[in-house]
Amino acid sequence: MPFKRHIEIGRVAVVNYGKEYGTLVVIVDVLDQHRVLVDSPTMVRAVHSMRRLALTDLSVKIQRIPKKTALVKALQEADIFGKFGSCSWGQKIAVQKAKKSLDDFGRYKLMVARVKKSAILKREVAKLKKTAK
Amino acid sequence: MVACKYHQYQIVGRHVPTEKDASPKIYRMKMWATDAVRAKSKFWYFMSLLKKVKRANGQIISCNEILERKPTTVKNYGVWVRYQSRTGYHNMYKEFRDVTMNGAVDQLYCEMGARHRVRASCLQIVKTATIPSNLCKRTAVTMMHDPKVSFPIQQKIVRPISKSLKTVFKYKRPAACMM
């Protein structure tokens, strides 16, 4: 089974650890076997260890170390943020973020919705059990 | 980026003016040290080796830190070193790929210690230079020059997203497979 996601110039990755946890970055150059130069519209170009990156399926067509404007343009053209947000990984991250940003009332509403949903399900299951018998 | 241990300093010094020589020749050295105090100390070490000046009869005119001009672009650094091994002194040329010269020097000290058991006090940096890609000699550096460089990560790093979430005991085996 060959590897599908490679470290290469233009590969989009999610930062796994540290201060920039969760941000989408693009690999703009490779230093050595363990470190890459990454860039993102919201950060200054920096060196990251590959240990801190989780590669995604997405990649952008860019030159080695592009100017920020060129990078932003390439990201917009490829709609990387949109594509990532709509894929299952991106949706999971969005849900995690939404949950974390709930206040106490929000968490109460979530609990009520969960209880209501499970009540509906249990009712249906009970009906099915009755008809199965 | 991890802060570099070694900083580059430019130190300018000369012999103290005397009756014989009212304006002695001024010498400049660039050196790597962990701080300015150490850098000045190294300056006098080399000055007294090379010229008839020592700390007692010399003066440091200036000591400035040299910072990297472009710390966000990757460069190839060549370093010429003179080091003391268990059996004598040797010269060596090493190449590093880094974003700053200070980072390359950090790598140098680590690598010399690891590969040759050379301690920092036994290492002298003779010369450093930024090498254009076509003149690099070491394969570890040249293999990253290909614009289509591409290799997979072999193993997933399984770790919590921050140190505060670290646990001593785990209840699941780590799944480090990338597939």
PDB file of C-alpha atoms in Angstrom:
ATOM      1  CA  MET A   1       0.000   0.000   0.000  1.00  0.00           C
ATOM      2  CA  PRO A   2       1.819   3.163  -1.110  1.00  0.00           C
ATOM      3  CA  PHE A   3       1.676   6.391   0.839  1.00  0.00           C
ATOM      4  CA  LYS A   4      -0.818   8.898  -0.537  1.00  0.00           C
ATOM      5  CA  ARG A   5       0.060  12.104   1.314  1.00  0.00           C
ATOM      6  CA  HIS A   6       3.576  13.383   0.772  1.00  0.00           C
ATOM      7  CA  ILE A   7       5.668  16.203   2.140  1.00  0.00           C
ATOM      8  CA  GLU A   8       6.040  18.411  -0.913  1.00  0.00           C
ATOM      9  CA  ILE A   9       5.967  22.063  -1.831  1.00  0.00           C
ATOM     10  CA  GLY A  10       2.324  23.061  -1.865  1.00  0.00           C
ATOM     11  CA  ARG A  11       1.000  20.349   0.454  1.00  0.00           C
ATOM     12  CA  VAL A  12      -1.642  21.605   2.866  1.00  0.00           C
ATOM     13  CA  ALA A  13      -1.291  20.462   6.448  1.00  0.00           C
ATOM     14  CA  VAL A  14      -2.956  21.048   9.798  1.00  0.00           C
ATOM     15  CA  VAL A  15      -0.777  22.031  12.728  1.00  0.00           C
ATOM     16  CA  ASN A  16      -1.045  19.293  15.326  1.00  0.00           C
ATOM     17  CA  TYR A  17       0.660  20.741  18.351  1.00  0.00           C
ATOM     18  CA  GLY A  18       1.738  23.998  19.890  1.00  0.00           C
ATOM     19  CA  LYS A  19       0.608  27.573  19.714  1.00  0.00           C
ATOM     20  CA  GLU A  20      -0.841  27.379  16.182  1.00  0.00           C
ATOM     21  CA  TYR A  21      -2.819  24.209  16.855  1.00  0.00           C
ATOM     22  CA  GLY A  22      -5.578  23.710  14.318  1.00  0.00           C
ATOM     23  CA  THR A  23      -4.423  26.203  11.678  1.00  0.00           C
ATOM     24  CA  LEU A  24      -4.161  25.177   8.046  1.00  0.00           C
ATOM     25  CA  VAL A  25      -0.690  25.773   6.654  1.00  0.00           C
ATOM     26  CA  VAL A  26       0.989  25.244   3.314  1.00  0.00           C
ATOM     27  CA  ILE A  27       4.439  23.704   3.005  1.00  0.00           C
ATOM     28  CA  VAL A  28       6.496  26.197   1.010  1.00  0.00           C
ATOM     29  CA  ASP A  29       9.947  24.623   1.335  1.00  0.00           C
ATOM     30  CA  VAL A  30      11.636  21.607   2.818  1.00  0.00           C
ATOM     31  CA  LEU A  31      14.674  22.085   5.062  1.00  0.00           C
ATOM     32  CA  ASP A  32      15.613  18.523   5.810  1.00  0.00           C
ATOM     33  CA  GLN A  33      14.124  15.174   6.783  1.00  0.00           C
ATOM     34  CA  HIS A  34      12.452  16.621   9.858  1.00  0.00           C
ATOM     35  CA  ARG A  35      11.676  20.287   9.236  1.00  0.00           C
ATOM     36  CA  VAL A  36       9.681  22.255   6.710  1.00  0.00           C
ATOM     37  CA  LEU A  37       9.041  25.916   6.071  1.00  0.00           C
ATOM     38  CA  VAL A  38       5.321  26.596   6.305  1.00  0.00           C
ATOM     39  CA  ASP A  39       3.215  29.594   5.504  1.00  0.00           C
ATOM     40  CA  SER A  40      -0.388  30.636   5.961  1.00  0.00           C
ATOM     41  CA  PRO A  41      -2.351  33.831   5.324  1.00  0.00           C
ATOM     42  CA  THR A  42      -2.571  34.492   9.076  1.00  0.00           C
ATOM     43  CA  MET A  43       0.998  33.789  10.157  1.00  0.00           C
ATOM     44  CA  VAL A  44       4.581  34.809   9.493  1.00  0.00           C
ATOM     45  CA  ARG A  45       6.453  32.184   7.479  1.00  0.00           C
ATOM     46  CA  ALA A  46       8.064  29.827   9.972  1.00  0.00           C
ATOM     47  CA  VAL A  47       9.904  26.558  10.341  1.00  0.00           C
ATOM     48  CA  HIS A  48       7.871  23.685  11.733  1.00  0.00           C
ATOM     49  CA  SER A  49       8.954  20.219  12.651  1.00  0.00           C
ATOM     50  CA  MET A  50       7.128  17.545  10.640  1.00  0.00           C
ATOM     51  CA  ARG A  51       6.115  16.054  13.961  1.00  0.00           C
ATOM     52  CA  ARG A  52       3.792  19.024  14.360  1.00  0.00           C
ATOM     53  CA  LEU A  53       2.017  18.628  11.044  1.00  0.00           C
ATOM     54  CA  ALA A  54      -0.834  16.387   9.971  1.00  0.00           C
ATOM     55  CA  LEU A  55      -0.904  16.221   6.172  1.00  0.00           C
ATOM     56  CA  THR A  56      -4.185  16.575   4.340  1.00  0.00           C
ATOM     57  CA  ASP A  57      -5.226  15.342   0.898  1.00  0.00           C
ATOM     58  CA  LEU A  58      -5.167  18.884  -0.452  1.00  0.00           C
ATOM     59  CA  SER A  59      -2.268  20.581  -2.190  1.00  0.00           C
ATOM     60  CA  VAL A  60      -1.752  23.891  -3.968  1.00  0.00           C
ATOM     61  CA  LYS A  61       0.320  24.632  -7.057  1.00  0.00           C
ATOM     62  CA  ILE A  62       2.927  27.104  -5.874  1.00  0.00           C
ATOM     63  CA  GLN A  63       6.545  27.959  -6.469  1.00  0.00           C
ATOM     64  CA  ARG A  64       9.113  27.377  -3.738  1.00  0.00           C
ATOM     65  CA  ILE A  65       8.673  30.084  -1.051  1.00  0.00           C
ATOM     66  CA  PRO A  66       6.074  32.240  -2.832  1.00  0.00           C
ATOM     67  CA  LYS A  67       5.288  35.810  -1.828  1.00  0.00           C
ATOM     68  CA  LYS A  68       2.417  36.108   0.615  1.00  0.00           C
ATOM     69  CA  THR A  69       0.110  37.664  -1.983  1.00  0.00           C
ATOM     70  CA  ALA A  70       0.857  34.856  -4.444  1.00  0.00           C
ATOM     71  CA  LEU A  71       0.185  32.266  -1.756  1.00  0.00           C
ATOM     72  CA  VAL A  72      -3.121  33.859  -0.734  1.00  0.00           C
ATOM     73  CA  LYS A  73      -4.158  34.041  -4.409  1.00  0.00           C
ATOM     74  CA  ALA A  74      -3.279  30.388  -5.003  1.00  0.00           C
ATOM     75  CA  LEU A  75      -5.184  29.338  -1.876  1.00  0.00           C
ATOM     76  CA  GLN A  76      -8.242  31.311  -2.971  1.00  0.00           C
ATOM     77  CA  GLU A  77      -8.154  29.905  -6.503  1.00  0.00           C
ATOM     78  CA  ALA A  78      -7.949  26.357  -5.223  1.00  0.00           C
ATOM     79  CA  ASP A  79     -10.517  27.189  -2.512  1.00  0.00           C
ATOM     80  CA  ILE A  80      -8.460  25.251   0.020  1.00  0.00           C
ATOM     81  CA  PHE A  81     -10.225  26.604   3.098  1.00  0.00           C
ATOM     82  CA  GLY A  82     -13.632  25.869   1.580  1.00  0.00           C
ATOM     83  CA  LYS A  83     -12.647  22.363   0.475  1.00  0.00           C
ATOM     84  CA  PHE A  84     -11.122  21.562   3.846  1.00  0.00           C
ATOM     85  CA  GLY A  85     -14.113  22.957   5.723  1.00  0.00           C
ATOM     86  CA  SER A  86     -16.487  20.750   3.735  1.00  0.00           C
ATOM     87  CA  CYS A  87     -14.481  17.542   4.029  1.00  0.00           C
ATOM     88  CA  SER A  88     -15.188  15.231   6.988  1.00  0.00           C
ATOM     89  CA  TRP A  89     -11.964  16.220   8.820  1.00  0.00           C
ATOM     90  CA  GLY A  90     -12.795  19.904   8.492  1.00  0.00           C
ATOM     91  CA  GLN A  91     -16.358  19.360   9.638  1.00  0.00           C
ATOM     92  CA  LYS A  92     -15.133  17.500  12.721  1.00  0.00           C
ATOM     93  CA  ILE A  93     -12.825  20.386  13.581  1.00  0.00           C
ATOM     94  CA  ALA A  94     -15.675  22.860  13.094  1.00  0.00           C
ATOM     95  CA  VAL A  95     -17.920  20.858  15.419  1.00  0.00           C
ATOM     96  CA  GLN A  96     -15.170  20.673  18.065  1.00  0.00           C
ATOM     97  CA  LYS A  97     -14.668  24.414  17.797  1.00  0.00           C
ATOM     98  CA  ALA A  98     -18.391  25.138  18.070  1.00  0.00           C
ATOM     99  CA  LYS A  99     -18.708  22.896  21.131  1.00  0.00           C
ATOM    100  CA  LYS A 100     -15.757  24.553  22.836  1.00  0.00           C
ATOM    101  CA  SER A 101     -17.159  28.014  22.285  1.00  0.00           C
ATOM    102  CA  LEU A 102     -20.517  27.221  23.945  1.00  0.00           C
ATOM    103  CA  ASP A 103     -21.426  29.053  27.105  1.00  0.00           C
ATOM    104  CA  ASP A 104     -23.340  27.416  29.947  1.00  0.00           C
ATOM    105  CA  PHE A 105     -26.718  28.164  28.364  1.00  0.00           C
ATOM    106  CA  GLY A 106     -25.473  26.747  25.089  1.00  0.00           C
ATOM    107  CA  ARG A 107     -24.384  23.549  26.820  1.00  0.00           C
ATOM    108  CA  TYR A 108     -27.806  23.316  28.480  1.00  0.00           C
ATOM    109  CA  LYS A 109     -29.538  23.703  25.119  1.00  0.00           C
ATOM    110  CA  LEU A 110     -27.243  21.012  23.694  1.00  0.00           C
ATOM    111  CA  MET A 111     -28.160  18.669  26.532  1.00  0.00           C
ATOM    112  CA  VAL A 112     -31.892  19.269  26.025  1.00  0.00           C
ATOM    113  CA  ALA A 113     -31.571  18.606  22.294  1.00  0.00           C
ATOM    114  CA  ARG A 114     -29.613  15.410  22.950  1.00  0.00           C
ATOM    115  CA  VAL A 115     -32.226  14.182  25.445  1.00  0.00           C
ATOM    116  CA  LYS A 116     -35.074  14.964  23.028  1.00  0.00           C
ATOM    117  CA  LYS A 117     -33.296  13.175  20.170  1.00  0.00           C
ATOM    118  CA  SER A 118     -32.610  10.085  22.247  1.00  0.00           C
ATOM    119  CA  ALA A 119     -36.252  10.064  23.448  1.00  0.00           C
ATOM    120  CA  ILE A 120     -37.475  10.012  19.839  1.00  0.00           C
ATOM    121  CA  LEU A 121     -35.039   7.233  18.949  1.00  0.00           C
ATOM    122  CA  LYS A 122     -35.982   5.141  21.971  1.00  0.00           C
ATOM    123  CA  ARG A 123     -39.659   5.521  21.122  1.00  0.00           C
ATOM    124  CA  GLU A 124     -39.052   4.270  17.585  1.00  0.00           C
ATOM    125  CA  VAL A 125     -36.901   1.383  18.811  1.00  0.00           C
ATOM    126  CA  ALA A 126     -39.613   0.388  21.281  1.00  0.00           C
ATOM    127  CA  LYS A 127     -42.196   0.443  18.463  1.00  0.00           C
ATOM    128  CA  LEU A 128     -39.975  -1.744  16.261  1.00  0.00           C
ATOM    129  CA  LYS A 129     -39.403  -4.188  19.107  1.00  0.00           C
ATOM    130  CA  LYS A 130     -43.166  -4.450  19.642  1.00  0.00           C
ATOM    131  CA  THR A 131     -43.849  -5.155  15.965  1.00  0.00           C
ATOM    132  CA  ALA A 132     -40.902  -7.620  15.821  1.00  0.00           C
ATOM    133  CA  LYS A 133     -42.418  -9.633  18.634  1.00  0.00           C
TER     134      LYS A 133
ATOM    135  CA  MET B   1      10.951  28.833  15.781  1.00  0.00           C
ATOM    136  CA  VAL B   2      13.209  27.540  18.523  1.00  0.00           C
ATOM    137  CA  ALA B   3      15.524  30.247  19.803  1.00  0.00           C
ATOM    138  CA  CYS B   4      19.108  29.670  18.728  1.00  0.00           C
ATOM    139  CA  LYS B   5      21.664  28.974  21.431  1.00  0.00           C
ATOM    140  CA  TYR B   6      24.531  30.566  19.532  1.00  0.00           C
ATOM    141  CA  HIS B   7      24.516  34.208  18.501  1.00  0.00           C
ATOM    142  CA  GLN B   8      26.811  35.914  16.045  1.00  0.00           C
ATOM    143  CA  TYR B   9      28.778  38.916  17.220  1.00  0.00           C
ATOM    144  CA  GLN B  10      31.038  41.361  15.449  1.00  0.00           C
ATOM    145  CA  ILE B  11      33.807  42.504  17.750  1.00  0.00           C
ATOM    146  CA  VAL B  12      36.151  45.323  16.872  1.00  0.00           C
ATOM    147  CA  GLY B  13      39.196  45.882  18.996  1.00  0.00           C
ATOM    148  CA  ARG B  14      42.737  47.164  19.009  1.00  0.00           C
ATOM    149  CA  HIS B  15      45.801  47.646  21.147  1.00  0.00           C
ATOM    150  CA  VAL B  16      45.527  50.519  23.576  1.00  0.00           C
ATOM    151  CA  PRO B  17      47.114  53.677  22.088  1.00  0.00           C
ATOM    152  CA  THR B  18      50.675  54.226  23.337  1.00  0.00           C
ATOM    153  CA  GLU B  19      53.386  56.836  22.889  1.00  0.00           C
ATOM    154  CA  LYS B  20      54.977  54.630  20.217  1.00  0.00           C
ATOM    155  CA  ASP B  21      51.742  54.072  18.342  1.00  0.00           C
ATOM    156  CA  ALA B  22      49.063  56.708  18.775  1.00  0.00           C
ATOM    157  CA  SER B  23      46.504  54.979  16.519  1.00  0.00           C
ATOM    158  CA  PRO B  24      47.049  51.229  16.503  1.00  0.00           C
ATOM    159  CA  LYS B  25      45.583  48.994  13.819  1.00  0.00           C
ATOM    160  CA  ILE B  26      41.966  48.057  14.422  1.00  0.00           C
ATOM    161  CA  TYR B  27      40.932  44.444  14.044  1.00  0.00           C
ATOM    162  CA  ARG B  28      37.497  43.012  13.542  1.00  0.00           C
ATOM    163  CA  MET B  29      36.341  39.476  14.213  1.00  0.00           C
ATOM    164  CA  LYS B  30      33.042  37.763  13.767  1.00  0.00           C
ATOM    165  CA  MET B  31      32.359  35.034  16.236  1.00  0.00           C
ATOM    166  CA  TRP B  32      29.684  32.751  17.573  1.00  0.00           C
ATOM    167  CA  ALA B  33      29.041  32.551  21.274  1.00  0.00           C
ATOM    168  CA  THR B  34      26.097  32.050  23.575  1.00  0.00           C
ATOM    169  CA  ASP B  35      26.343  35.659  24.780  1.00  0.00           C
ATOM    170  CA  ALA B  36      28.354  38.847  24.323  1.00  0.00           C
ATOM    171  CA  VAL B  37      30.569  38.232  27.347  1.00  0.00           C
ATOM    172  CA  ARG B  38      31.705  34.887  25.967  1.00  0.00           C
ATOM    173  CA  ALA B  39      32.156  36.433  22.542  1.00  0.00           C
ATOM    174  CA  LYS B  40      34.512  39.096  23.902  1.00  0.00           C
ATOM    175  CA  SER B  41      36.451  36.432  25.749  1.00  0.00           C
ATOM    176  CA  LYS B  42      36.874  34.443  22.542  1.00  0.00           C
ATOM    177  CA  PHE B  43      37.915  37.596  20.757  1.00  0.00           C
ATOM    178  CA  TRP B  44      40.828  38.069  23.124  1.00  0.00           C
ATOM    179  CA  TYR B  45      41.755  34.401  22.822  1.00  0.00           C
ATOM    180  CA  PHE B  46      42.141  34.713  19.067  1.00  0.00           C
ATOM    181  CA  MET B  47      43.645  38.186  19.147  1.00  0.00           C
ATOM    182  CA  SER B  48      46.423  37.141  21.477  1.00  0.00           C
ATOM    183  CA  LEU B  49      47.106  34.133  19.252  1.00  0.00           C
ATOM    184  CA  LEU B  50      47.282  36.116  16.049  1.00  0.00           C
ATOM    185  CA  LYS B  51      48.512  39.546  17.063  1.00  0.00           C
ATOM    186  CA  LYS B  52      50.629  41.083  19.776  1.00  0.00           C
ATOM    187  CA  VAL B  53      47.559  42.186  21.729  1.00  0.00           C
ATOM    188  CA  LYS B  54      46.085  40.800  24.868  1.00  0.00           C
ATOM    189  CA  ARG B  55      43.153  41.760  27.048  1.00  0.00           C
ATOM    190  CA  ALA B  56      45.411  43.621  29.470  1.00  0.00           C
ATOM    191  CA  ASN B  57      46.777  45.977  26.814  1.00  0.00           C
ATOM    192  CA  GLY B  58      43.865  46.062  24.408  1.00  0.00           C
ATOM    193  CA  GLN B  59      40.483  47.647  24.156  1.00  0.00           C
ATOM    194  CA  ILE B  60      37.238  46.527  22.541  1.00  0.00           C
ATOM    195  CA  ILE B  61      35.808  49.320  20.463  1.00  0.00           C
ATOM    196  CA  SER B  62      32.474  47.722  19.703  1.00  0.00           C
ATOM    197  CA  CYS B  63      30.592  44.489  20.106  1.00  0.00           C
ATOM    198  CA  ASN B  64      27.428  44.157  18.032  1.00  0.00           C
ATOM    199  CA  GLU B  65      25.152  41.229  17.465  1.00  0.00           C
ATOM    200  CA  ILE B  66      24.690  40.321  13.827  1.00  0.00           C
ATOM    201  CA  LEU B  67      21.146  39.256  13.014  1.00  0.00           C
ATOM    202  CA  GLU B  68      19.918  37.300  10.054  1.00  0.00           C
ATOM    203  CA  ARG B  69      18.861  39.448   7.134  1.00  0.00           C
ATOM    204  CA  LYS B  70      16.081  37.129   5.933  1.00  0.00           C
ATOM    205  CA  PRO B  71      15.097  34.627   8.630  1.00  0.00           C
ATOM    206  CA  THR B  72      12.166  33.249   6.633  1.00  0.00           C
ATOM    207  CA  THR B  73      13.967  31.850   3.580  1.00  0.00           C
ATOM    208  CA  VAL B  74      15.842  28.561   3.499  1.00  0.00           C
ATOM    209  CA  LYS B  75      19.537  28.779   2.731  1.00  0.00           C
ATOM    210  CA  ASN B  76      22.456  26.389   2.441  1.00  0.00           C
ATOM    211  CA  TYR B  77      25.257  27.170   4.852  1.00  0.00           C
ATOM    212  CA  GLY B  78      28.802  25.907   4.499  1.00  0.00           C
ATOM    213  CA  VAL B  79      30.909  25.902   7.632  1.00  0.00           C
ATOM    214  CA  TRP B  80      34.639  25.319   7.837  1.00  0.00           C
ATOM    215  CA  VAL B  81      35.728  24.157  11.274  1.00  0.00           C
ATOM    216  CA  ARG B  82      38.912  23.302  13.052  1.00  0.00           C
ATOM    217  CA  TYR B  83      38.407  20.861  15.885  1.00  0.00           C
ATOM    218  CA  GLN B  84      40.419  18.959  18.401  1.00  0.00           C
ATOM    219  CA  SER B  85      39.922  15.228  18.471  1.00  0.00           C
ATOM    220  CA  ARG B  86      41.444  12.767  20.882  1.00  0.00           C
ATOM    221  CA  THR B  87      44.484  12.456  18.645  1.00  0.00           C
ATOM    222  CA  GLY B  88      45.053  15.931  17.228  1.00  0.00           C
ATOM    223  CA  TYR B  89      43.605  18.869  15.345  1.00  0.00           C
ATOM    224  CA  HIS B  90      41.638  18.441  12.130  1.00  0.00           C
ATOM    225  CA  ASN B  91      39.859  20.613   9.618  1.00  0.00           C
ATOM    226  CA  MET B  92      36.413  19.861   8.381  1.00  0.00           C
ATOM    227  CA  TYR B  93      33.847  21.277   6.010  1.00  0.00           C
ATOM    228  CA  LYS B  94      30.171  20.795   6.787  1.00  0.00           C
ATOM    229  CA  GLU B  95      27.009  21.882   5.076  1.00  0.00           C
ATOM    230  CA  PHE B  96      23.681  22.664   6.709  1.00  0.00           C
ATOM    231  CA  ARG B  97      20.316  23.685   5.473  1.00  0.00           C
ATOM    232  CA  ASP B  98      18.679  26.229   7.712  1.00  0.00           C
ATOM    233  CA  VAL B  99      16.817  29.469   7.857  1.00  0.00           C
ATOM    234  CA  THR B 100      19.411  31.434   9.832  1.00  0.00           C
ATOM    235  CA  MET B 101      23.192  31.240  10.159  1.00  0.00           C
ATOM    236  CA  ASN B 102      22.784  30.965  13.911  1.00  0.00           C
ATOM    237  CA  GLY B 103      20.582  27.920  13.384  1.00  0.00           C
ATOM    238  CA  ALA B 104      23.214  26.353  11.145  1.00  0.00           C
ATOM    239  CA  VAL B 105      25.887  26.955  13.794  1.00  0.00           C
ATOM    240  CA  ASP B 106      23.621  25.386  16.411  1.00  0.00           C
ATOM    241  CA  GLN B 107      23.304  22.362  14.149  1.00  0.00           C
ATOM    242  CA  LEU B 108      27.061  22.315  13.724  1.00  0.00           C
ATOM    243  CA  TYR B 109      27.774  22.169  17.445  1.00  0.00           C
ATOM    244  CA  CYS B 110      25.165  19.451  17.947  1.00  0.00           C
ATOM    245  CA  GLU B 111      26.426  17.404  15.019  1.00  0.00           C
ATOM    246  CA  MET B 112      30.105  17.661  15.920  1.00  0.00           C
ATOM    247  CA  GLY B 113      29.266  16.586  19.440  1.00  0.00           C
ATOM    248  CA  ALA B 114      27.157  13.691  18.224  1.00  0.00           C
ATOM    249  CA  ARG B 115      29.212  12.351  15.340  1.00  0.00           C
ATOM    250  CA  HIS B 116      32.722  13.113  16.540  1.00  0.00           C
ATOM    251  CA  ARG B 117      32.372  13.624  20.310  1.00  0.00           C
ATOM    252  CA  VAL B 118      33.813  17.117  19.936  1.00  0.00           C
ATOM    253  CA  ARG B 119      32.854  19.435  22.778  1.00  0.00           C
ATOM    254  CA  ALA B 120      32.063  23.061  22.116  1.00  0.00           C
ATOM    255  CA  SER B 121      35.304  24.253  23.711  1.00  0.00           C
ATOM    256  CA  CYS B 122      37.307  22.149  21.235  1.00  0.00           C
ATOM    257  CA  LEU B 123      35.605  23.589  18.165  1.00  0.00           C
ATOM    258  CA  GLN B 124      36.727  26.666  16.231  1.00  0.00           C
ATOM    259  CA  ILE B 125      34.669  28.036  13.380  1.00  0.00           C
ATOM    260  CA  VAL B 126      37.122  29.082  10.716  1.00  0.00           C
ATOM    261  CA  LYS B 127      34.728  30.385   8.117  1.00  0.00           C
ATOM    262  CA  THR B 128      31.056  30.366   7.249  1.00  0.00           C
ATOM    263  CA  ALA B 129      29.307  31.108   3.992  1.00  0.00           C
ATOM    264  CA  THR B 130      25.930  30.937   2.342  1.00  0.00           C
ATOM    265  CA  ILE B 131      26.342  28.513  -0.544  1.00  0.00           C
ATOM    266  CA  PRO B 132      24.228  28.692  -3.684  1.00  0.00           C
ATOM    267  CA  SER B 133      22.413  25.430  -4.399  1.00  0.00           C
ATOM    268  CA  ASN B 134      24.533  24.442  -7.406  1.00  0.00           C
ATOM    269  CA  LEU B 135      27.754  24.556  -5.376  1.00  0.00           C
ATOM    270  CA  CYS B 136      26.641  22.397  -2.468  1.00  0.00           C
ATOM    271  CA  LYS B 137      28.522  19.165  -1.962  1.00  0.00           C
ATOM    272  CA  ARG B 138      26.729  17.175   0.709  1.00  0.00           C
ATOM    273  CA  THR B 139      23.905  14.880  -0.427  1.00  0.00           C
ATOM    274  CA  ALA B 140      21.912  15.527   2.753  1.00  0.00           C
ATOM    275  CA  VAL B 141      21.637  19.124   1.568  1.00  0.00           C
ATOM    276  CA  THR B 142      21.437  18.668  -2.211  1.00  0.00           C
ATOM    277  CA  MET B 143      18.626  16.127  -1.996  1.00  0.00           C
ATOM    278  CA  MET B 144      16.312  18.908  -0.787  1.00  0.00           C
ATOM    279  CA  HIS B 145      17.077  21.178  -3.731  1.00  0.00           C
ATOM    280  CA  ASP B 146      14.740  19.461  -6.158  1.00  0.00           C
ATOM    281  CA  PRO B 147      11.673  21.707  -6.622  1.00  0.00           C
ATOM    282  CA  LYS B 148       9.592  18.542  -6.895  1.00  0.00           C
ATOM    283  CA  VAL B 149      10.952  17.067  -3.666  1.00  0.00           C
ATOM    284  CA  SER B 150       8.398  14.668  -2.280  1.00  0.00           C
ATOM    285  CA  PHE B 151       8.502  12.036   0.430  1.00  0.00           C
ATOM    286  CA  PRO B 152       5.911  10.616   2.807  1.00  0.00           C
ATOM    287  CA  ILE B 153       5.852  10.735   6.589  1.00  0.00           C
ATOM    288  CA  GLN B 154       6.386   7.125   7.572  1.00  0.00           C
ATOM    289  CA  GLN B 155       4.849   7.155  11.030  1.00  0.00           C
ATOM    290  CA  LYS B 156       2.120   9.134  12.698  1.00  0.00           C
ATOM    291  CA  ILE B 157       3.217  10.871  15.896  1.00  0.00           C
ATOM    292  CA  VAL B 158       0.662   9.835  18.500  1.00  0.00           C
ATOM    293  CA  ARG B 159       0.680  12.392  21.258  1.00  0.00           C
ATOM    294  CA  PRO B 160      -1.803  14.643  23.084  1.00  0.00           C
ATOM    295  CA  ILE B 161      -2.221  18.117  21.667  1.00  0.00           C
ATOM    296  CA  SER B 162      -0.568  19.772  24.626  1.00  0.00           C
ATOM    297  CA  LYS B 163       1.724  18.786  27.473  1.00  0.00           C
ATOM    298  CA  SER B 164      -0.956  19.461  30.077  1.00  0.00           C
ATOM    299  CA  LEU B 165      -3.021  16.575  28.653  1.00  0.00           C
ATOM    300  CA  LYS B 166      -0.178  14.099  29.030  1.00  0.00           C
ATOM    301  CA  THR B 167      -1.019  10.917  30.960  1.00  0.00           C
ATOM    302  CA  VAL B 168       1.311   8.328  32.409  1.00  0.00           C
ATOM    303  CA  PHE B 169      -0.876   5.332  31.594  1.00  0.00           C
ATOM    304  CA  LYS B 170      -2.516   4.692  28.252  1.00  0.00           C
ATOM    305  CA  TYR B 171      -5.457   2.363  27.734  1.00  0.00           C
ATOM    306  CA  LYS B 172      -5.116   1.878  23.989  1.00  0.00           C
ATOM    307  CA  ARG B 173      -2.110   0.823  21.949  1.00  0.00           C
ATOM    308  CA  PRO B 174      -0.859   3.681  19.790  1.00  0.00           C
ATOM    309  CA  ALA B 175      -1.811   3.474  16.120  1.00  0.00           C
ATOM    310  CA  ALA B 176       1.272   4.926  14.466  1.00  0.00           C
ATOM    311  CA  CYS B 177       0.518   3.507  11.045  1.00  0.00           C
ATOM    312  CA  MET B 178      -0.001   6.239   8.442  1.00  0.00           C
ATOM    313  CA  MET B 179      -2.389   4.188   6.334  1.00  0.00           C
TER     314      MET B 179
END
